Short mmCIF file of C-alpha atoms and ligand atoms in Angstrom, two decimals:
data_model
loop_
_atom_site.label_atom_id
_atom_site.label_comp_id
_atom_site.label_asym_id
_atom_site.label_seq_id
_atom_site.Cartn_x
_atom_site.Cartn_y
_atom_site.Cartn_z
CA MET A 1 -0.14 -0.04 0.05
CA ALA A 2 1.02 3.47 -0.50
CA VAL A 3 2.06 5.71 2.11
CA ASP A 4 -0.53 8.72 2.79
CA LEU A 5 0.93 12.11 4.09
CA LEU A 6 -0.71 14.67 6.42
CA LEU A 7 0.87 17.94 6.21
CA GLY A 8 0.52 21.40 7.48
CA LEU A 9 0.49 24.10 4.80
CA GLN A 10 0.93 27.15 6.51
CA TRP A 11 3.20 28.22 9.55
CA GLY A 12 2.33 25.16 11.87
CA ASP A 13 -0.31 24.48 14.29
CA GLU A 14 -2.86 23.96 11.44
CA GLY A 15 -4.74 21.19 13.70
CA LYS A 16 -2.59 18.25 12.29
CA GLY A 17 -2.88 16.49 15.83
CA LYS A 18 -6.40 16.50 15.78
CA ILE A 19 -6.73 15.22 12.22
CA VAL A 20 -4.24 12.48 12.51
CA ASP A 21 -6.35 11.17 15.54
CA VAL A 22 -9.66 11.36 13.43
CA LEU A 23 -8.06 9.62 10.59
CA THR A 24 -6.07 6.87 12.83
CA SER A 25 -8.81 4.22 12.53
CA ASN A 26 -8.25 3.87 8.98
CA TYR A 27 -4.56 3.09 9.24
CA ASN A 28 -2.12 0.52 10.75
CA ILE A 29 0.69 2.71 11.46
CA ILE A 30 1.28 6.52 12.17
CA ALA A 31 4.55 7.81 11.52
CA ARG A 32 6.18 10.86 12.32
CA PHE A 33 9.06 11.77 9.79
CA GLN A 34 10.74 15.00 10.96
CA GLY A 35 10.80 17.88 13.47
CA GLY A 36 10.95 16.94 17.05
CA PRO A 37 9.69 18.36 20.32
CA ASN A 38 9.45 22.13 18.87
CA ALA A 39 6.06 20.13 17.71
CA GLY A 40 2.90 20.73 19.80
CA HIS A 41 -0.04 18.53 18.53
CA THR A 42 -3.45 18.68 20.35
CA LEU A 43 -5.93 16.18 20.48
CA VAL A 44 -9.43 16.55 22.24
CA PHE A 45 -11.84 13.65 23.28
CA ASN A 46 -13.99 12.66 25.90
CA GLY A 47 -13.69 16.16 27.03
CA LYS A 48 -9.85 16.01 27.83
CA LYS A 49 -7.00 17.73 25.97
CA HIS A 50 -3.88 16.03 25.05
CA VAL A 51 -0.71 17.46 23.67
CA LEU A 52 1.76 15.46 22.04
CA HIS A 53 5.39 16.81 20.85
CA THR A 54 7.38 13.66 19.60
CA ILE A 55 4.81 10.88 20.01
CA PRO A 56 2.74 10.33 16.94
CA SER A 57 -0.94 11.32 17.22
CA GLY A 58 -2.29 7.99 16.66
CA ILE A 59 -1.00 6.74 20.08
CA PHE A 60 -4.48 6.81 21.77
CA HIS A 61 -5.83 3.97 19.37
CA GLU A 62 -4.99 0.46 20.87
CA ASP A 63 -4.51 -1.23 17.36
CA THR A 64 -2.23 1.27 15.62
CA THR A 65 1.52 1.31 15.68
CA ASN A 66 3.24 4.48 16.13
CA LEU A 67 6.50 5.08 14.40
CA VAL A 68 9.07 7.85 15.25
CA GLY A 69 11.04 7.94 11.94
CA ASN A 70 14.65 8.43 11.34
CA GLY A 71 14.03 12.23 10.30
CA VAL A 72 12.86 12.78 14.04
CA VAL A 73 14.98 14.56 16.46
CA ILE A 74 14.25 13.26 20.05
CA ASP A 75 14.78 15.01 23.52
CA PRO A 76 14.92 11.87 25.77
CA VAL A 77 13.73 14.17 28.66
CA ILE A 78 10.71 15.63 26.78
CA PHE A 79 9.99 11.99 25.39
CA LYS A 80 10.13 10.51 28.91
CA SER A 81 7.60 13.39 30.30
CA GLU A 82 5.06 12.43 27.27
CA LEU A 83 5.35 8.81 28.20
CA ASP A 84 4.82 9.62 31.94
CA LYS A 85 1.53 11.50 30.82
CA LEU A 86 0.40 8.64 28.65
CA GLU A 87 0.77 6.28 31.61
CA ASP A 88 -1.22 8.74 33.54
CA GLN A 89 -3.98 7.99 30.92
CA ASN A 90 -3.60 4.13 30.99
CA VAL A 91 -2.25 4.09 27.70
CA ASP A 92 -0.26 0.86 26.99
CA TYR A 93 2.47 2.24 24.62
CA ARG A 94 4.99 -0.43 24.95
CA LYS A 95 3.58 -2.24 22.34
CA SER A 96 2.36 0.38 19.95
CA LEU A 97 5.42 2.67 20.08
CA VAL A 98 8.34 1.92 17.93
CA ILE A 99 11.62 4.30 17.37
CA SER A 100 13.99 4.36 14.44
CA ARG A 101 17.32 3.66 15.39
CA LYS A 102 18.48 6.24 12.78
CA ALA A 103 16.70 9.07 14.67
CA HIS A 104 19.06 11.80 16.29
CA ILE A 105 18.95 12.49 20.01
CA ILE A 106 19.00 16.00 21.23
CA LEU A 107 21.39 16.69 23.88
CA PRO A 108 21.14 19.08 26.83
CA THR A 109 23.89 21.17 25.27
CA HIS A 110 21.85 21.29 21.94
CA ARG A 111 19.13 23.04 23.89
CA LEU A 112 21.96 25.61 25.36
CA LEU A 113 23.18 26.01 22.08
CA ASP A 114 19.73 26.96 20.67
CA ALA A 115 19.45 29.45 23.46
CA ALA A 116 22.77 30.98 23.12
CA SER A 117 22.40 31.29 19.14
CA GLU A 118 19.11 33.01 19.66
CA ALA A 119 20.49 35.20 22.45
CA SER A 120 23.37 36.09 19.97
CA LYS A 121 21.23 37.29 17.41
CA GLY A 122 19.32 39.91 19.33
CA LYS A 123 16.62 41.29 17.38
CA ALA A 124 17.14 39.07 14.28
CA LYS A 125 16.36 35.95 16.53
CA ILE A 126 14.35 33.19 14.83
CA GLY A 127 11.92 32.95 17.65
CA SER A 128 12.96 29.31 17.79
CA THR A 129 11.13 27.23 20.42
CA LEU A 130 14.39 26.66 22.27
CA LYS A 131 14.33 22.74 22.12
CA GLY A 132 17.69 22.35 20.53
CA ILE A 133 16.26 21.44 17.00
CA GLY A 134 18.64 23.53 14.95
CA PRO A 135 21.75 22.53 16.58
CA THR A 136 20.56 18.89 16.56
CA TYR A 137 19.99 18.81 12.80
CA MET A 138 23.27 20.74 12.41
CA ASP A 139 25.18 17.96 14.42
CA LYS A 140 23.43 15.74 11.89
CA THR A 141 24.27 17.04 8.82
CA GLY A 142 27.76 17.66 10.02
CA ARG A 143 27.99 14.07 10.77
CA ASN A 144 28.49 14.39 14.48
CA GLY A 145 25.23 13.46 15.90
CA ILE A 146 24.41 10.72 18.28
CA ARG A 147 21.56 8.41 17.20
CA VAL A 148 19.06 6.30 18.95
CA GLY A 149 21.05 3.15 17.75
CA ASP A 150 24.18 4.43 19.38
CA LEU A 151 22.71 4.04 22.83
CA GLU A 152 23.08 0.01 22.01
CA LEU A 153 26.58 0.47 21.66
CA SER A 154 29.25 0.31 24.66
CA ASP A 155 31.16 3.61 23.65
CA TRP A 156 28.21 6.02 23.39
CA LYS A 157 28.90 7.44 26.79
CA GLU A 158 32.48 8.69 25.84
CA ARG A 159 31.19 9.97 22.58
CA TYR A 160 28.41 11.68 24.43
CA ARG A 161 31.06 13.36 26.41
CA ALA A 162 33.16 14.64 23.53
CA LEU A 163 30.29 16.06 21.82
CA ALA A 164 29.01 17.76 25.11
CA ASN A 165 32.54 19.27 25.74
CA LYS A 166 32.72 20.60 22.14
CA HIS A 167 29.36 22.21 22.64
CA GLU A 168 30.24 23.79 25.96
CA SER A 169 33.18 25.47 24.17
CA MET A 170 30.91 26.31 21.34
CA ILE A 171 28.56 27.93 23.99
CA SER A 172 31.31 30.04 25.32
CA PHE A 173 32.18 31.24 21.74
CA TYR A 174 28.79 32.98 21.56
CA ASN A 175 29.68 35.44 24.35
CA VAL A 176 26.35 35.71 25.91
CA ASP A 177 24.74 35.11 29.59
CA ILE A 178 23.34 31.78 29.41
CA GLU A 179 23.11 30.30 32.81
CA TYR A 180 23.03 26.55 33.30
CA ASN A 181 23.92 23.37 35.44
CA LEU A 182 25.03 20.79 33.13
CA LYS A 183 25.31 18.10 35.79
CA GLU A 184 21.92 18.61 36.96
CA LEU A 185 20.70 18.78 33.22
CA GLU A 186 22.86 15.49 32.71
CA THR A 187 21.25 13.71 35.46
CA GLU A 188 17.87 14.18 34.02
CA PHE A 189 18.91 13.22 30.93
CA PHE A 190 20.97 9.83 31.67
CA LYS A 191 17.80 8.80 33.59
CA ALA A 192 15.25 9.73 30.52
CA ILE A 193 17.73 7.93 28.23
CA GLU A 194 17.24 4.76 30.44
CA VAL A 195 13.54 4.96 29.63
CA LEU A 196 13.88 5.53 26.23
CA LYS A 197 16.37 2.21 25.99
CA SER A 198 13.26 0.22 27.40
CA LEU A 199 11.36 0.85 24.31
CA GLN A 200 11.57 -0.93 20.97
CA PHE A 201 14.05 0.29 18.53
CA ILE A 202 13.57 -0.71 14.99
CA ASP A 203 15.25 -0.55 11.47
CA SER A 204 12.35 1.67 10.43
CA GLU A 205 12.86 1.83 6.96
CA GLU A 206 12.97 -2.06 6.63
CA TYR A 207 9.91 -1.98 8.88
CA ILE A 208 7.88 0.24 6.75
CA TYR A 209 8.85 -1.69 3.60
CA GLN A 210 7.54 -4.76 5.06
CA ALA A 211 4.31 -3.13 6.11
CA GLN A 212 3.94 -1.72 2.38
CA LYS A 213 4.47 -5.10 1.13
CA SER A 214 2.00 -6.81 3.45
CA ASP A 215 -0.66 -4.17 2.54
CA LYS A 216 -0.59 -2.33 6.06
CA THR A 217 -1.97 1.18 5.92
CA ILE A 218 0.33 4.14 6.83
CA LEU A 219 -0.24 7.84 7.48
CA ALA A 220 2.76 9.96 7.63
CA GLU A 221 2.21 12.71 10.23
CA GLY A 222 3.82 16.10 9.53
CA ALA A 223 5.20 18.62 11.93
CA GLN A 224 5.33 22.27 11.55
CA GLY A 225 4.18 23.62 8.24
CA SER A 226 5.02 24.18 4.64
CA LEU A 227 6.46 27.65 5.16
CA LEU A 228 8.54 26.55 7.82
CA ASP A 229 10.34 24.19 5.45
CA ILE A 230 14.12 24.67 5.78
CA ASP A 231 14.22 24.92 1.88
CA PHE A 232 10.57 26.26 0.93
CA GLY A 233 10.11 28.25 3.88
CA THR A 234 10.50 32.00 4.83
CA TYR A 235 14.20 31.34 5.46
CA PRO A 236 15.96 32.06 7.89
CA PHE A 237 12.72 32.32 9.95
CA VAL A 238 12.05 28.43 9.41
CA THR A 239 12.70 25.50 11.25
CA SER A 240 15.74 23.06 10.26
CA SER A 241 14.12 20.04 8.73
CA ASN A 242 12.04 19.53 5.32
CA THR A 243 8.44 19.88 6.44
CA THR A 244 7.12 19.34 2.81
CA ALA A 245 6.09 15.84 1.49
CA ALA A 246 9.77 15.18 0.14
CA GLY A 247 10.72 15.04 3.87
CA ALA A 248 8.57 11.97 4.41
CA CYS A 249 10.68 10.01 1.71
CA THR A 250 14.03 11.12 3.53
CA GLY A 251 12.29 11.11 7.05
CA LEU A 252 10.90 7.34 6.87
CA GLY A 253 12.76 5.92 3.94
CA VAL A 254 9.62 5.61 1.61
CA SER A 255 10.29 6.07 -2.13
CA PRO A 256 8.54 8.97 -4.04
CA ASN A 257 6.60 6.37 -6.08
CA LYS A 258 5.08 4.91 -2.76
CA ILE A 259 3.35 8.10 -1.91
CA GLY A 260 -0.57 8.10 -1.97
CA GLU A 261 -2.93 10.63 -0.66
CA VAL A 262 -1.29 14.08 0.30
CA PHE A 263 -3.90 15.67 2.98
CA GLY A 264 -2.95 19.18 3.33
CA ILE A 265 -4.44 20.97 6.20
CA PHE A 266 -4.90 24.68 6.59
CA LYS A 267 -6.69 27.10 9.11
CA ALA A 268 -9.76 29.03 7.50
CA TYR A 269 -7.37 32.04 8.49
CA THR A 270 -3.62 32.14 9.07
CA THR A 271 -1.47 32.20 12.20
CA ARG A 272 2.26 32.41 12.81
CA VAL A 273 4.28 32.08 15.88
CA GLY A 274 7.78 33.25 16.21
CA SER A 275 9.62 35.89 13.81
CA GLY A 276 9.59 36.26 10.46
CA PRO A 277 7.36 37.93 7.69
CA PHE A 278 3.81 37.38 7.51
CA PRO A 279 2.15 39.48 4.54
CA THR A 280 -1.73 38.96 5.66
CA GLU A 281 -0.99 39.69 9.43
CA LEU A 282 -3.37 41.71 11.26
CA PHE A 283 -2.90 44.22 13.66
CA ASP A 284 -6.35 45.33 14.38
CA LYS A 285 -9.41 44.11 15.95
CA ASP A 286 -10.07 41.18 13.61
CA GLY A 287 -6.91 39.83 14.25
CA GLU A 288 -7.49 40.13 18.00
CA ASP A 289 -10.88 38.31 17.59
CA MET A 290 -9.32 35.34 15.80
CA ALA A 291 -6.57 35.23 18.57
CA ARG A 292 -9.03 35.16 21.17
CA ILE A 293 -11.92 33.08 19.61
CA GLY A 294 -9.25 30.75 18.07
CA ASN A 295 -7.39 30.59 21.76
CA GLU A 296 -4.22 31.16 19.37
CA PHE A 297 -1.44 30.45 22.06
CA GLY A 298 1.40 27.81 20.85
CA ALA A 299 0.95 24.30 22.55
CA THR A 300 4.49 24.02 23.10
CA THR A 301 5.69 27.35 24.21
CA GLY A 302 2.35 29.07 25.12
CA ARG A 303 3.51 32.04 23.25
CA PRO A 304 0.60 33.99 21.63
CA ARG A 305 0.25 33.28 17.72
CA ARG A 306 0.13 36.14 15.37
CA CYS A 307 -3.11 35.93 13.22
CA GLY A 308 -4.21 37.39 9.87
CA TRP A 309 -6.27 36.56 6.87
CA LEU A 310 -6.22 33.43 4.63
CA ASP A 311 -3.32 33.96 2.17
CA LEU A 312 -4.12 31.88 -0.98
CA VAL A 313 -0.74 32.98 -2.45
CA ALA A 314 1.20 31.00 0.04
CA LEU A 315 -1.32 28.19 0.19
CA ARG A 316 -1.34 27.61 -3.37
CA TYR A 317 2.62 27.41 -3.24
CA ALA A 318 2.60 24.94 -0.61
CA CYS A 319 -0.20 22.78 -2.53
CA GLN A 320 2.29 22.73 -5.29
CA VAL A 321 5.43 22.04 -3.60
CA ASN A 322 3.70 19.11 -1.57
CA GLY A 323 1.33 17.80 -4.43
CA VAL A 324 -1.46 18.12 -2.16
CA THR A 325 -4.53 15.70 -3.44
CA GLN A 326 -7.21 16.57 -0.52
CA LEU A 327 -7.60 19.80 1.72
CA MET A 328 -8.74 19.96 5.19
CA MET A 329 -10.19 23.42 6.29
CA MET A 330 -9.77 23.98 10.33
CA LYS A 331 -11.10 26.23 12.72
CA GLY A 332 -13.89 27.61 10.30
CA ASP A 333 -15.96 28.07 13.70
CA VAL A 334 -13.55 30.88 14.71
CA LEU A 335 -14.68 32.95 11.97
CA SER A 336 -18.40 32.68 12.87
CA GLY A 337 -19.63 36.48 12.97
CA PHE A 338 -17.14 38.03 11.07
CA LYS A 339 -19.52 40.23 8.81
CA THR A 340 -16.88 40.19 5.80
CA LEU A 341 -13.80 37.86 5.28
CA LYS A 342 -10.90 38.92 3.41
CA VAL A 343 -8.75 36.39 1.21
CA CYS A 344 -5.23 37.24 -0.23
CA THR A 345 -5.46 36.14 -3.97
CA ALA A 346 -2.43 37.98 -5.05
CA TYR A 347 0.55 40.12 -3.94
CA LYS A 348 1.36 43.43 -5.32
CA TYR A 349 5.12 42.85 -5.45
CA LYS A 350 7.62 45.64 -6.56
CA GLY A 351 4.78 47.20 -8.46
CA ASP A 352 3.64 44.00 -10.20
CA ILE A 353 0.76 41.86 -9.61
CA ILE A 354 1.90 38.59 -9.12
CA GLN A 355 0.22 35.24 -7.92
CA HIS A 356 3.27 33.11 -6.99
CA PHE A 357 5.06 33.20 -3.77
CA PRO A 358 8.04 35.07 -4.51
CA TYR A 359 11.89 35.14 -2.77
CA ASN A 360 11.24 38.37 -0.42
CA ILE A 361 7.87 38.58 1.27
CA GLU A 362 8.54 41.19 3.84
CA PRO A 363 6.31 44.28 3.69
CA GLU A 364 8.42 46.31 2.08
CA ASN A 365 8.16 44.17 -1.10
CA VAL A 366 4.93 42.52 -0.93
CA GLU A 367 1.46 44.04 -0.27
CA PRO A 368 -1.57 41.61 -0.15
CA ILE A 369 -4.58 42.30 -2.47
CA TYR A 370 -7.64 41.00 -1.09
CA THR A 371 -10.88 39.76 -2.31
CA GLU A 372 -13.82 40.05 0.15
CA VAL A 373 -16.29 37.68 0.68
CA GLU A 374 -19.56 37.39 2.99
CA GLY A 375 -19.17 35.74 6.45
CA TRP A 376 -21.51 33.77 8.18
CA ALA A 377 -23.30 34.16 11.66
CA GLU A 378 -24.25 30.73 12.42
CA ASP A 379 -22.25 28.94 15.31
CA LEU A 380 -20.73 25.79 13.46
CA THR A 381 -19.35 24.06 16.45
CA ASN A 382 -22.54 21.66 16.84
CA MET A 383 -22.53 20.67 13.52
CA SER A 384 -21.62 17.23 12.27
CA ASP A 385 -22.92 17.04 8.64
CA ALA A 386 -22.10 19.03 5.51
CA SER A 387 -25.92 19.54 5.07
CA GLU A 388 -25.92 21.89 8.17
CA MET A 389 -23.33 24.06 6.90
CA PRO A 390 -24.71 27.67 6.18
CA LYS A 391 -24.57 29.03 2.70
CA ALA A 392 -21.75 31.64 3.31
CA LEU A 393 -19.60 28.90 4.50
CA ASN A 394 -20.15 26.87 1.61
CA ASP A 395 -19.63 29.85 -0.66
CA TYR A 396 -16.18 30.39 1.13
CA ILE A 397 -15.38 26.65 0.43
CA ASP A 398 -16.35 26.71 -3.33
CA PHE A 399 -14.19 29.90 -3.60
CA LEU A 400 -11.13 28.19 -2.19
CA GLU A 401 -11.45 25.08 -3.96
CA LYS A 402 -11.81 26.97 -7.28
CA GLU A 403 -8.77 28.93 -6.44
CA LEU A 404 -6.87 26.13 -5.31
CA GLU A 405 -8.23 23.52 -7.61
CA ILE A 406 -8.20 20.95 -4.92
CA PRO A 407 -11.27 19.62 -2.96
CA ILE A 408 -11.60 20.39 0.68
CA THR A 409 -12.78 17.08 2.09
CA ILE A 410 -12.80 17.79 5.72
CA VAL A 411 -14.36 20.82 7.60
CA SER A 412 -13.17 21.19 11.22
CA VAL A 413 -15.47 23.17 13.46
CA GLY A 414 -13.91 22.76 16.88
CA PRO A 415 -11.27 20.99 18.61
CA ASP A 416 -12.89 17.91 19.63
CA ARG A 417 -12.58 14.75 17.54
CA LYS A 418 -16.44 14.59 16.97
CA GLN A 419 -16.33 18.25 15.71
CA THR A 420 -15.42 17.27 12.10
CA ILE A 421 -17.46 17.25 8.92
CA PHE A 422 -16.63 14.99 5.98
CA ARG A 423 -17.34 16.37 2.45
CA ASN A 424 -17.70 14.10 -0.82
CA LYS A 425 -14.52 14.72 -3.09
P1 GDP B 501 -0.78 21.13 15.29
O1 GDP B 501 0.28 21.53 15.84
O2 GDP B 501 -1.07 21.21 13.89
O3 GDP B 501 -1.13 19.80 15.67
O4 GDP B 501 -2.16 22.10 15.87
P2 GDP B 501 -1.93 22.59 17.56
O5 GDP B 501 -2.48 21.55 18.34
O6 GDP B 501 -0.71 23.32 17.89
O7 GDP B 501 -3.01 23.86 17.31
C1 GDP B 501 -4.28 23.69 16.78
C2 GDP B 501 -5.16 24.33 18.04
O8 GDP B 501 -6.56 24.39 17.42
C3 GDP B 501 -5.13 23.21 19.25
O9 GDP B 501 -5.62 23.91 20.46
C4 GDP B 501 -6.55 22.49 18.64
O10 GDP B 501 -7.09 21.95 19.65
C5 GDP B 501 -7.43 23.45 18.17
N1 GDP B 501 -8.28 23.16 16.90
C6 GDP B 501 -8.07 22.24 16.01
N2 GDP B 501 -9.18 22.13 15.45
C7 GDP B 501 -10.00 23.14 15.62
C8 GDP B 501 -11.31 23.75 15.06
O11 GDP B 501 -11.78 23.33 13.96
N3 GDP B 501 -11.76 24.55 15.80
C9 GDP B 501 -11.13 25.33 16.73
N4 GDP B 501 -11.86 26.18 17.37
N5 GDP B 501 -10.03 24.77 17.47
C10 GDP B 501 -9.49 23.81 16.68
P1 IMO B 502 3.54 22.20 15.09
O1 IMO B 502 4.05 20.97 14.43
C1 IMO B 502 4.31 26.50 14.83
C2 IMO B 502 8.47 27.75 14.67
C3 IMO B 502 9.12 28.57 15.75
C4 IMO B 502 10.07 29.31 15.21
C5 IMO B 502 10.63 28.40 14.25
C6 IMO B 502 12.04 27.70 14.47
O2 IMO B 502 2.93 22.32 16.44
O3 IMO B 502 2.95 22.82 14.04
P2 IMO B 502 12.64 25.73 15.92
O4 IMO B 502 12.42 25.39 17.39
O5 IMO B 502 12.01 24.46 15.11
O6 IMO B 502 13.92 26.04 15.55
O7 IMO B 502 11.78 27.17 15.76
O8 IMO B 502 9.75 27.40 13.94
N1 IMO B 502 7.93 26.44 14.78
C7 IMO B 502 6.77 26.15 15.06
N2 IMO B 502 5.52 27.03 14.77
N3 IMO B 502 4.14 25.07 15.08
C8 IMO B 502 5.31 24.28 15.32
O9 IMO B 502 5.15 22.95 15.45
C9 IMO B 502 6.44 24.86 15.02
N4 IMO B 502 7.71 24.21 15.35
C10 IMO B 502 8.84 25.25 15.18
O10 IMO B 502 8.26 29.05 16.38
O11 IMO B 502 9.59 30.37 14.39
MG1 MG B 503 1.21 23.07 17.28
#
């Protein structure tokens, strides 16, 4: 069977966790392929909210295998705290959670390096989640990293020491004030490593190959969003991995001709957390309303998310780069009560009208051109069938489908699993 992908098309936090959870009953395996604990994926069911960072969002379904792929970076300390929370919920993860030996490990000093790098940048900081993501991927591509499989080797602690020592000298090179107690951080780290070692490590590319051969269904769960992709995002204000479809091939060992559906997920408006350009960002009451009604605070850092209108130039670009076959629109309920909605359909770019996503999208280069559409007053949160959706919402969806030339097959109207409306292709 082909591997289906679910990817965020904006700057992250589109609602990936919720939809993966909703779709998990259709799949044997849910696999994360990139990112790490910079992600915060929220699931809500039976009146409870769960936030996952590294563990795939299929973990609450007993019969599903959850795989942490080679492209992921794992912080054992955060991983352990996720496992502790699952234990509190009586989730038996020992059978259902498997980890690639080729996944890289985030060391305590990677987190410190992230903090030092950000502090040294001053106003130009990326707004990183400070989880050590950038430094860990730098060590991966620099061929210095420590991988999960290394924990099975007898000399891994010496390799750890050598790398941590090197990191300490790099931290002092930054010449910024970072207070830390490495001994304490290491005590916590080594304890968490023991927990990690009690889980199943696998050669995940072989595992996935065999699963595909025996017709198992697999869904790859993206983290972050296309506009945070290291190559195609708003560089340098991006994360350090490929968040787009190609990342699933390298992050799991799946060949491109074995990719099936590509589910692209987007909010009915746009949000961004951290620094970087955002053409449709709002600084007025509409933006404040979106933030308040949408409860737009980061699931990992608690930072307020910046809000703005839907940007079809950026969304079209993300659909192209990923080869999206189906779209899912989230948080339509948040826009209830907005009299008029604005949708950016083109940019004014250095005097020209353009419809493609250009190299520079800073405010001095790009001015969004909006089409206005009628909003809907109805509360959507109790709706469960497409036939209940108000005309103005259907018109909004029709408009987006026409612009993007891709069907919107799911409309999400609230954080709960049940607040999900399926539409025919
Ligand atoms: P992810 O990182 O893509 O998994 O998304 P996050 O979990 O970081 O952020 C999405 C937030 O929106 C979470 O708080 C979800 O519970 C919530 N959410 C998801 N879908 C909907 C929806 O349709 N309506 C509303 N109001 N909230 C939603
Ligand atoms: P999920 O999977 C939203 C942003 C950070 C920062 C930039 C780089 O929940 O959608 P990093 O820590 O990766 O070096 O930060 O990327 N960022 C996210 N924004 N959702 C995420 O994940 C994010 N992961 C990273 O805010 O701007
Ligand atoms: Mg999130």
